[in-house]
């Protein structure tokens, strides 16, 4: 986010299943923290109740493509279809237009692909660092490692990427487990957790 103020934004990608969604929403509510959830269209189709719960809790919903492909392996028409299909699926799931934000799968972007997304009415929103919590304990991660990775990204305007769900449908959602301590640690550093939607009104 374009600011020198001590603010960061928390974002969660959702592409697999709804594991951890309830816990994340409870923690965000307990600490009065806003977040933005980047959903794939397929997630929204499979888990509309989870998508609506995010909205009901007051958080922003944005697009993470329809099927989470490597966009550079698609032609221009297929990339546009990914954006449009995702937008339709999100609108149907939550009953309102999602935010005009798009997060590329895997963070793989090119200037041309960003320009294409912009032409469709979406701003590309990536991240300063990913907690890697989605790797789970099987991938060598722990809640403390999640927190450490997030905190090293804490600079004015940083966007931190986390995940709900688990790639294999099993195991714990480390980002959900780490969230209470992460929020407290960010605040202890004198930072406020800002709403990414503030970008829409030019507030920094």
PDB file of C-alpha atoms in Angstrom:
ATOM      1  CA  UNK A   1       0.000   0.000   0.000  1.00  0.00           C
ATOM      2  CA  UNK A   2       1.398   3.426  -0.882  1.00  0.00           C
ATOM      3  CA  UNK A   3       2.011   4.865   2.573  1.00  0.00           C
ATOM      4  CA  UNK A   4       4.749   5.685   5.050  1.00  0.00           C
ATOM      5  CA  UNK A   5       2.406   5.168   7.983  1.00  0.00           C
ATOM      6  CA  UNK A   6       2.841   2.170  10.237  1.00  0.00           C
ATOM      7  CA  UNK A   7       0.043   0.088   8.767  1.00  0.00           C
ATOM      8  CA  UNK A   8      -0.069  -3.386   7.228  1.00  0.00           C
ATOM      9  CA  UNK A   9      -2.868  -5.403   5.630  1.00  0.00           C
ATOM     10  CA  UNK A  10      -3.720  -9.051   6.214  1.00  0.00           C
ATOM     11  CA  UNK A  11      -4.946 -11.142   3.292  1.00  0.00           C
ATOM     12  CA  UNK A  12      -6.002 -14.776   3.002  1.00  0.00           C
ATOM     13  CA  UNK A  13      -6.117 -16.872  -0.146  1.00  0.00           C
ATOM     14  CA  UNK A  14      -8.784 -19.574  -0.425  1.00  0.00           C
ATOM     15  CA  UNK A  15      -8.452 -22.183  -3.153  1.00  0.00           C
ATOM     16  CA  UNK A  16      -8.746 -25.619  -1.530  1.00  0.00           C
ATOM     17  CA  UNK A  17     -11.303 -26.166   1.231  1.00  0.00           C
ATOM     18  CA  UNK A  18     -12.885 -24.217   4.076  1.00  0.00           C
ATOM     19  CA  UNK A  19     -10.718 -25.645   6.866  1.00  0.00           C
ATOM     20  CA  UNK A  20      -9.684 -22.833   9.168  1.00  0.00           C
ATOM     21  CA  UNK A  21     -12.203 -20.304   7.864  1.00  0.00           C
ATOM     22  CA  UNK A  22     -14.325 -20.352  11.013  1.00  0.00           C
ATOM     23  CA  UNK A  23     -11.296 -20.066  13.278  1.00  0.00           C
ATOM     24  CA  UNK A  24      -9.805 -17.196  11.260  1.00  0.00           C
ATOM     25  CA  UNK A  25     -13.098 -15.296  11.311  1.00  0.00           C
ATOM     26  CA  UNK A  26     -13.442 -15.771  15.066  1.00  0.00           C
ATOM     27  CA  UNK A  27      -9.924 -14.457  15.701  1.00  0.00           C
ATOM     28  CA  UNK A  28     -10.394 -11.464  13.393  1.00  0.00           C
ATOM     29  CA  UNK A  29     -13.621 -10.642  15.212  1.00  0.00           C
ATOM     30  CA  UNK A  30     -12.064 -11.060  18.660  1.00  0.00           C
ATOM     31  CA  UNK A  31      -9.248  -8.633  17.854  1.00  0.00           C
ATOM     32  CA  UNK A  32     -11.390  -6.336  15.661  1.00  0.00           C
ATOM     33  CA  UNK A  33      -9.105  -6.786  12.653  1.00  0.00           C
ATOM     34  CA  UNK A  34     -10.131  -6.412   8.988  1.00  0.00           C
ATOM     35  CA  UNK A  35      -8.892  -8.788   6.308  1.00  0.00           C
ATOM     36  CA  UNK A  36      -9.355  -9.375   2.596  1.00  0.00           C
ATOM     37  CA  UNK A  37     -10.040 -12.877   1.310  1.00  0.00           C
ATOM     38  CA  UNK A  38      -8.919 -13.752  -2.223  1.00  0.00           C
ATOM     39  CA  UNK A  39     -11.118 -16.613  -3.396  1.00  0.00           C
ATOM     40  CA  UNK A  40     -10.876 -18.738  -6.500  1.00  0.00           C
ATOM     41  CA  UNK A  41     -14.130 -19.109  -8.381  1.00  0.00           C
ATOM     42  CA  UNK A  42     -14.049 -22.846  -7.755  1.00  0.00           C
ATOM     43  CA  UNK A  43     -13.742 -22.265  -3.999  1.00  0.00           C
ATOM     44  CA  UNK A  44     -16.739 -19.939  -4.110  1.00  0.00           C
ATOM     45  CA  UNK A  45     -18.756 -22.564  -5.997  1.00  0.00           C
ATOM     46  CA  UNK A  46     -17.815 -25.373  -3.619  1.00  0.00           C
ATOM     47  CA  UNK A  47     -18.050 -23.367  -0.392  1.00  0.00           C
ATOM     48  CA  UNK A  48     -20.579 -20.542  -0.831  1.00  0.00           C
ATOM     49  CA  UNK A  49     -21.461 -20.623   2.878  1.00  0.00           C
ATOM     50  CA  UNK A  50     -17.832 -19.923   3.790  1.00  0.00           C
ATOM     51  CA  UNK A  51     -17.688 -17.085   1.263  1.00  0.00           C
ATOM     52  CA  UNK A  52     -20.858 -15.537   2.657  1.00  0.00           C
ATOM     53  CA  UNK A  53     -19.563 -15.917   6.223  1.00  0.00           C
ATOM     54  CA  UNK A  54     -16.538 -13.806   5.264  1.00  0.00           C
ATOM     55  CA  UNK A  55     -18.834 -11.093   3.916  1.00  0.00           C
ATOM     56  CA  UNK A  56     -21.208 -11.278   6.883  1.00  0.00           C
ATOM     57  CA  UNK A  57     -18.208 -10.817   9.186  1.00  0.00           C
ATOM     58  CA  UNK A  58     -17.439  -7.574   7.355  1.00  0.00           C
ATOM     59  CA  UNK A  59     -14.410  -8.564   5.315  1.00  0.00           C
ATOM     60  CA  UNK A  60     -13.550  -7.868   1.697  1.00  0.00           C
ATOM     61  CA  UNK A  61     -13.797 -10.534  -1.005  1.00  0.00           C
ATOM     62  CA  UNK A  62     -11.623 -10.463  -4.114  1.00  0.00           C
ATOM     63  CA  UNK A  63     -10.617 -12.729  -6.969  1.00  0.00           C
ATOM     64  CA  UNK A  64      -7.794 -15.257  -7.078  1.00  0.00           C
ATOM     65  CA  UNK A  65      -8.725 -16.536 -10.583  1.00  0.00           C
ATOM     66  CA  UNK A  66     -11.253 -19.271 -11.333  1.00  0.00           C
ATOM     67  CA  UNK A  67      -9.176 -22.469 -11.248  1.00  0.00           C
ATOM     68  CA  UNK A  68      -5.749 -21.289  -9.946  1.00  0.00           C
ATOM     69  CA  UNK A  69      -3.751 -22.000 -13.112  1.00  0.00           C
ATOM     70  CA  UNK A  70      -0.322 -20.775 -14.093  1.00  0.00           C
ATOM     71  CA  UNK A  71      -1.596 -17.805 -16.076  1.00  0.00           C
ATOM     72  CA  UNK A  72       1.509 -17.599 -18.266  1.00  0.00           C
ATOM     73  CA  UNK A  73       0.710 -21.074 -19.616  1.00  0.00           C
ATOM     74  CA  UNK A  74      -2.624 -19.809 -20.964  1.00  0.00           C
ATOM     75  CA  UNK A  75      -3.324 -17.676 -24.004  1.00  0.00           C
ATOM     76  CA  UNK A  76      -4.904 -14.263 -23.648  1.00  0.00           C
ATOM     77  CA  UNK A  77      -8.461 -15.520 -24.194  1.00  0.00           C
ATOM     78  CA  UNK A  78      -8.065 -18.245 -21.578  1.00  0.00           C
ATOM     79  CA  UNK A  79      -6.646 -15.760 -19.075  1.00  0.00           C
ATOM     80  CA  UNK A  80      -9.588 -13.438 -19.644  1.00  0.00           C
ATOM     81  CA  UNK A  81     -11.967 -16.372 -19.137  1.00  0.00           C
ATOM     82  CA  UNK A  82     -10.270 -17.147 -15.791  1.00  0.00           C
ATOM     83  CA  UNK A  83     -10.915 -13.571 -14.640  1.00  0.00           C
ATOM     84  CA  UNK A  84     -14.496 -13.393 -15.885  1.00  0.00           C
ATOM     85  CA  UNK A  85     -15.519 -16.848 -14.629  1.00  0.00           C
ATOM     86  CA  UNK A  86     -14.107 -16.087 -11.204  1.00  0.00           C
ATOM     87  CA  UNK A  87     -15.966 -12.795 -11.041  1.00  0.00           C
ATOM     88  CA  UNK A  88     -19.258 -14.506 -11.913  1.00  0.00           C
ATOM     89  CA  UNK A  89     -18.720 -17.283  -9.377  1.00  0.00           C
ATOM     90  CA  UNK A  90     -17.894 -14.821  -6.596  1.00  0.00           C
ATOM     91  CA  UNK A  91     -20.913 -12.638  -7.386  1.00  0.00           C
ATOM     92  CA  UNK A  92     -23.185 -15.670  -7.307  1.00  0.00           C
ATOM     93  CA  UNK A  93     -21.751 -16.941  -4.031  1.00  0.00           C
ATOM     94  CA  UNK A  94     -21.828 -13.679  -2.061  1.00  0.00           C
ATOM     95  CA  UNK A  95     -24.727 -11.911  -3.788  1.00  0.00           C
ATOM     96  CA  UNK A  96     -22.804  -8.677  -4.373  1.00  0.00           C
ATOM     97  CA  UNK A  97     -19.927  -7.559  -6.608  1.00  0.00           C
ATOM     98  CA  UNK A  98     -16.518  -8.509  -5.167  1.00  0.00           C
ATOM     99  CA  UNK A  99     -13.748  -5.951  -4.802  1.00  0.00           C
ATOM    100  CA  UNK A 100     -12.056  -4.849  -8.044  1.00  0.00           C
ATOM    101  CA  UNK A 101      -8.877  -6.644  -6.955  1.00  0.00           C
ATOM    102  CA  UNK A 102      -7.199  -9.639  -8.607  1.00  0.00           C
ATOM    103  CA  UNK A 103      -4.390 -11.750  -7.161  1.00  0.00           C
ATOM    104  CA  UNK A 104      -2.491 -13.898  -9.623  1.00  0.00           C
ATOM    105  CA  UNK A 105      -2.110 -17.592  -8.768  1.00  0.00           C
ATOM    106  CA  UNK A 106       1.409 -18.349  -7.534  1.00  0.00           C
ATOM    107  CA  UNK A 107       2.183 -14.639  -7.727  1.00  0.00           C
ATOM    108  CA  UNK A 108       3.277 -15.160 -11.335  1.00  0.00           C
ATOM    109  CA  UNK A 109       2.773 -11.887 -13.174  1.00  0.00           C
ATOM    110  CA  UNK A 110       4.056 -10.161 -16.279  1.00  0.00           C
ATOM    111  CA  UNK A 111       3.471  -6.534 -17.264  1.00  0.00           C
ATOM    112  CA  UNK A 112       1.313  -7.759 -20.159  1.00  0.00           C
ATOM    113  CA  UNK A 113      -0.858  -9.966 -17.933  1.00  0.00           C
ATOM    114  CA  UNK A 114      -1.282  -7.187 -15.362  1.00  0.00           C
ATOM    115  CA  UNK A 115      -2.335  -4.842 -18.180  1.00  0.00           C
ATOM    116  CA  UNK A 116      -4.902  -7.417 -19.314  1.00  0.00           C
ATOM    117  CA  UNK A 117      -6.365  -7.693 -15.816  1.00  0.00           C
ATOM    118  CA  UNK A 118      -6.398  -3.903 -15.483  1.00  0.00           C
ATOM    119  CA  UNK A 119      -8.296  -3.638 -18.780  1.00  0.00           C
ATOM    120  CA  UNK A 120     -10.958  -5.932 -17.320  1.00  0.00           C
ATOM    121  CA  UNK A 121     -11.400  -3.536 -14.395  1.00  0.00           C
ATOM    122  CA  UNK A 122      -9.216  -5.135 -11.740  1.00  0.00           C
ATOM    123  CA  UNK A 123      -6.143  -3.933  -9.849  1.00  0.00           C
ATOM    124  CA  UNK A 124      -3.384  -6.493  -9.315  1.00  0.00           C
ATOM    125  CA  UNK A 125      -2.822  -7.013  -5.580  1.00  0.00           C
ATOM    126  CA  UNK A 126       0.129  -9.168  -4.610  1.00  0.00           C
ATOM    127  CA  UNK A 127       2.044  -9.322  -1.314  1.00  0.00           C
ATOM    128  CA  UNK A 128       5.227  -8.386   0.529  1.00  0.00           C
ATOM    129  CA  UNK A 129       5.664 -11.894   1.947  1.00  0.00           C
ATOM    130  CA  UNK A 130       3.818 -15.177   2.330  1.00  0.00           C
ATOM    131  CA  UNK A 131       3.838 -16.888   5.716  1.00  0.00           C
ATOM    132  CA  UNK A 132       4.187 -20.302   4.007  1.00  0.00           C
ATOM    133  CA  UNK A 133       1.740 -21.620   6.590  1.00  0.00           C
ATOM    134  CA  UNK A 134      -0.020 -23.532   3.822  1.00  0.00           C
ATOM    135  CA  UNK A 135       2.952 -25.925   3.709  1.00  0.00           C
ATOM    136  CA  UNK A 136       1.823 -27.254   7.087  1.00  0.00           C
ATOM    137  CA  UNK A 137       3.853 -29.217   9.583  1.00  0.00           C
ATOM    138  CA  UNK A 138       4.505 -31.833   6.900  1.00  0.00           C
ATOM    139  CA  UNK A 139       6.257 -29.093   4.949  1.00  0.00           C
ATOM    140  CA  UNK A 140       8.438 -28.160   7.907  1.00  0.00           C
ATOM    141  CA  UNK A 141       6.423 -25.157   9.059  1.00  0.00           C
ATOM    142  CA  UNK A 142       5.296 -24.294  12.594  1.00  0.00           C
ATOM    143  CA  UNK A 143       3.173 -21.500  14.007  1.00  0.00           C
ATOM    144  CA  UNK A 144       6.346 -19.762  15.202  1.00  0.00           C
ATOM    145  CA  UNK A 145       7.880 -19.913  11.726  1.00  0.00           C
ATOM    146  CA  UNK A 146       4.642 -18.520  10.291  1.00  0.00           C
ATOM    147  CA  UNK A 147       4.782 -15.587  12.700  1.00  0.00           C
ATOM    148  CA  UNK A 148       8.492 -14.972  12.047  1.00  0.00           C
ATOM    149  CA  UNK A 149       7.982 -14.890   8.269  1.00  0.00           C
ATOM    150  CA  UNK A 150       5.073 -12.469   8.602  1.00  0.00           C
ATOM    151  CA  UNK A 151       6.911 -10.161  10.992  1.00  0.00           C
ATOM    152  CA  UNK A 152       9.947  -9.883   8.747  1.00  0.00           C
ATOM    153  CA  UNK A 153       7.616  -8.360   6.134  1.00  0.00           C
ATOM    154  CA  UNK A 154       6.265  -5.699   8.481  1.00  0.00           C
ATOM    155  CA  UNK A 155       7.139  -2.343   6.939  1.00  0.00           C
ATOM    156  CA  UNK A 156       4.832   0.601   6.196  1.00  0.00           C
ATOM    157  CA  UNK A 157       2.147  -0.517   3.749  1.00  0.00           C
ATOM    158  CA  UNK A 158       3.088  -4.210   3.701  1.00  0.00           C
ATOM    159  CA  UNK A 159       0.536  -6.752   2.490  1.00  0.00           C
ATOM    160  CA  UNK A 160       0.892 -10.130   4.189  1.00  0.00           C
ATOM    161  CA  UNK A 161      -0.375 -13.241   2.441  1.00  0.00           C
ATOM    162  CA  UNK A 162      -1.819 -16.211   4.322  1.00  0.00           C
ATOM    163  CA  UNK A 163      -4.126 -19.091   3.420  1.00  0.00           C
ATOM    164  CA  UNK A 164      -7.230 -20.821   4.665  1.00  0.00           C
ATOM    165  CA  UNK A 165      -7.728 -24.465   3.853  1.00  0.00           C
ATOM    166  CA  UNK A 166      -5.122 -27.154   3.338  1.00  0.00           C
ATOM    167  CA  UNK A 167      -3.783 -28.339  -0.040  1.00  0.00           C
ATOM    168  CA  UNK A 168      -4.313 -32.022   0.739  1.00  0.00           C
ATOM    169  CA  UNK A 169      -7.474 -31.582   2.771  1.00  0.00           C
ATOM    170  CA  UNK A 170      -5.832 -32.791   5.955  1.00  0.00           C
ATOM    171  CA  UNK A 171      -3.685 -31.323   8.698  1.00  0.00           C
ATOM    172  CA  UNK A 172      -3.904 -28.109  10.645  1.00  0.00           C
ATOM    173  CA  UNK A 173      -4.256 -24.625   9.197  1.00  0.00           C
ATOM    174  CA  UNK A 174      -1.146 -23.060  10.667  1.00  0.00           C
ATOM    175  CA  UNK A 175      -2.073 -19.532   9.564  1.00  0.00           C
ATOM    176  CA  UNK A 176      -5.272 -19.807  11.619  1.00  0.00           C
ATOM    177  CA  UNK A 177      -3.374 -21.115  14.642  1.00  0.00           C
ATOM    178  CA  UNK A 178      -0.737 -18.397  14.388  1.00  0.00           C
ATOM    179  CA  UNK A 179      -3.156 -15.524  13.830  1.00  0.00           C
ATOM    180  CA  UNK A 180      -3.801 -14.413  17.447  1.00  0.00           C
ATOM    181  CA  UNK A 181      -0.091 -14.157  18.262  1.00  0.00           C
ATOM    182  CA  UNK A 182       0.646 -12.574  14.901  1.00  0.00           C
ATOM    183  CA  UNK A 183      -1.919  -9.823  15.446  1.00  0.00           C
ATOM    184  CA  UNK A 184      -0.549  -9.129  18.925  1.00  0.00           C
ATOM    185  CA  UNK A 185       3.031  -9.095  17.620  1.00  0.00           C
ATOM    186  CA  UNK A 186       2.209  -6.678  14.792  1.00  0.00           C
ATOM    187  CA  UNK A 187       0.500  -4.323  17.233  1.00  0.00           C
ATOM    188  CA  UNK A 188       3.376  -4.618  19.677  1.00  0.00           C
ATOM    189  CA  UNK A 189       5.621  -3.207  16.960  1.00  0.00           C
ATOM    190  CA  UNK A 190       3.442  -0.111  16.796  1.00  0.00           C
ATOM    191  CA  UNK A 191       1.631  -1.074  13.619  1.00  0.00           C
ATOM    192  CA  UNK A 192      -2.073  -0.900  12.870  1.00  0.00           C
ATOM    193  CA  UNK A 193      -3.765  -3.526  10.718  1.00  0.00           C
ATOM    194  CA  UNK A 194      -5.524  -1.594   7.959  1.00  0.00           C
ATOM    195  CA  UNK A 195      -8.296  -2.586   5.594  1.00  0.00           C
ATOM    196  CA  UNK A 196      -7.092  -3.141   2.029  1.00  0.00           C
ATOM    197  CA  UNK A 197     -10.362  -1.540   0.905  1.00  0.00           C
ATOM    198  CA  UNK A 198      -8.903   1.791   2.003  1.00  0.00           C
ATOM    199  CA  UNK A 199      -7.063   1.745  -1.338  1.00  0.00           C
ATOM    200  CA  UNK A 200     -10.400   2.224  -3.070  1.00  0.00           C
ATOM    201  CA  UNK A 201     -11.055   5.563  -1.399  1.00  0.00           C
ATOM    202  CA  UNK A 202      -7.507   6.801  -1.559  1.00  0.00           C
ATOM    203  CA  UNK A 203      -7.057   6.652   2.209  1.00  0.00           C
ATOM    204  CA  UNK A 204      -3.566   5.755   3.295  1.00  0.00           C
TER     205      UNK A 204
END
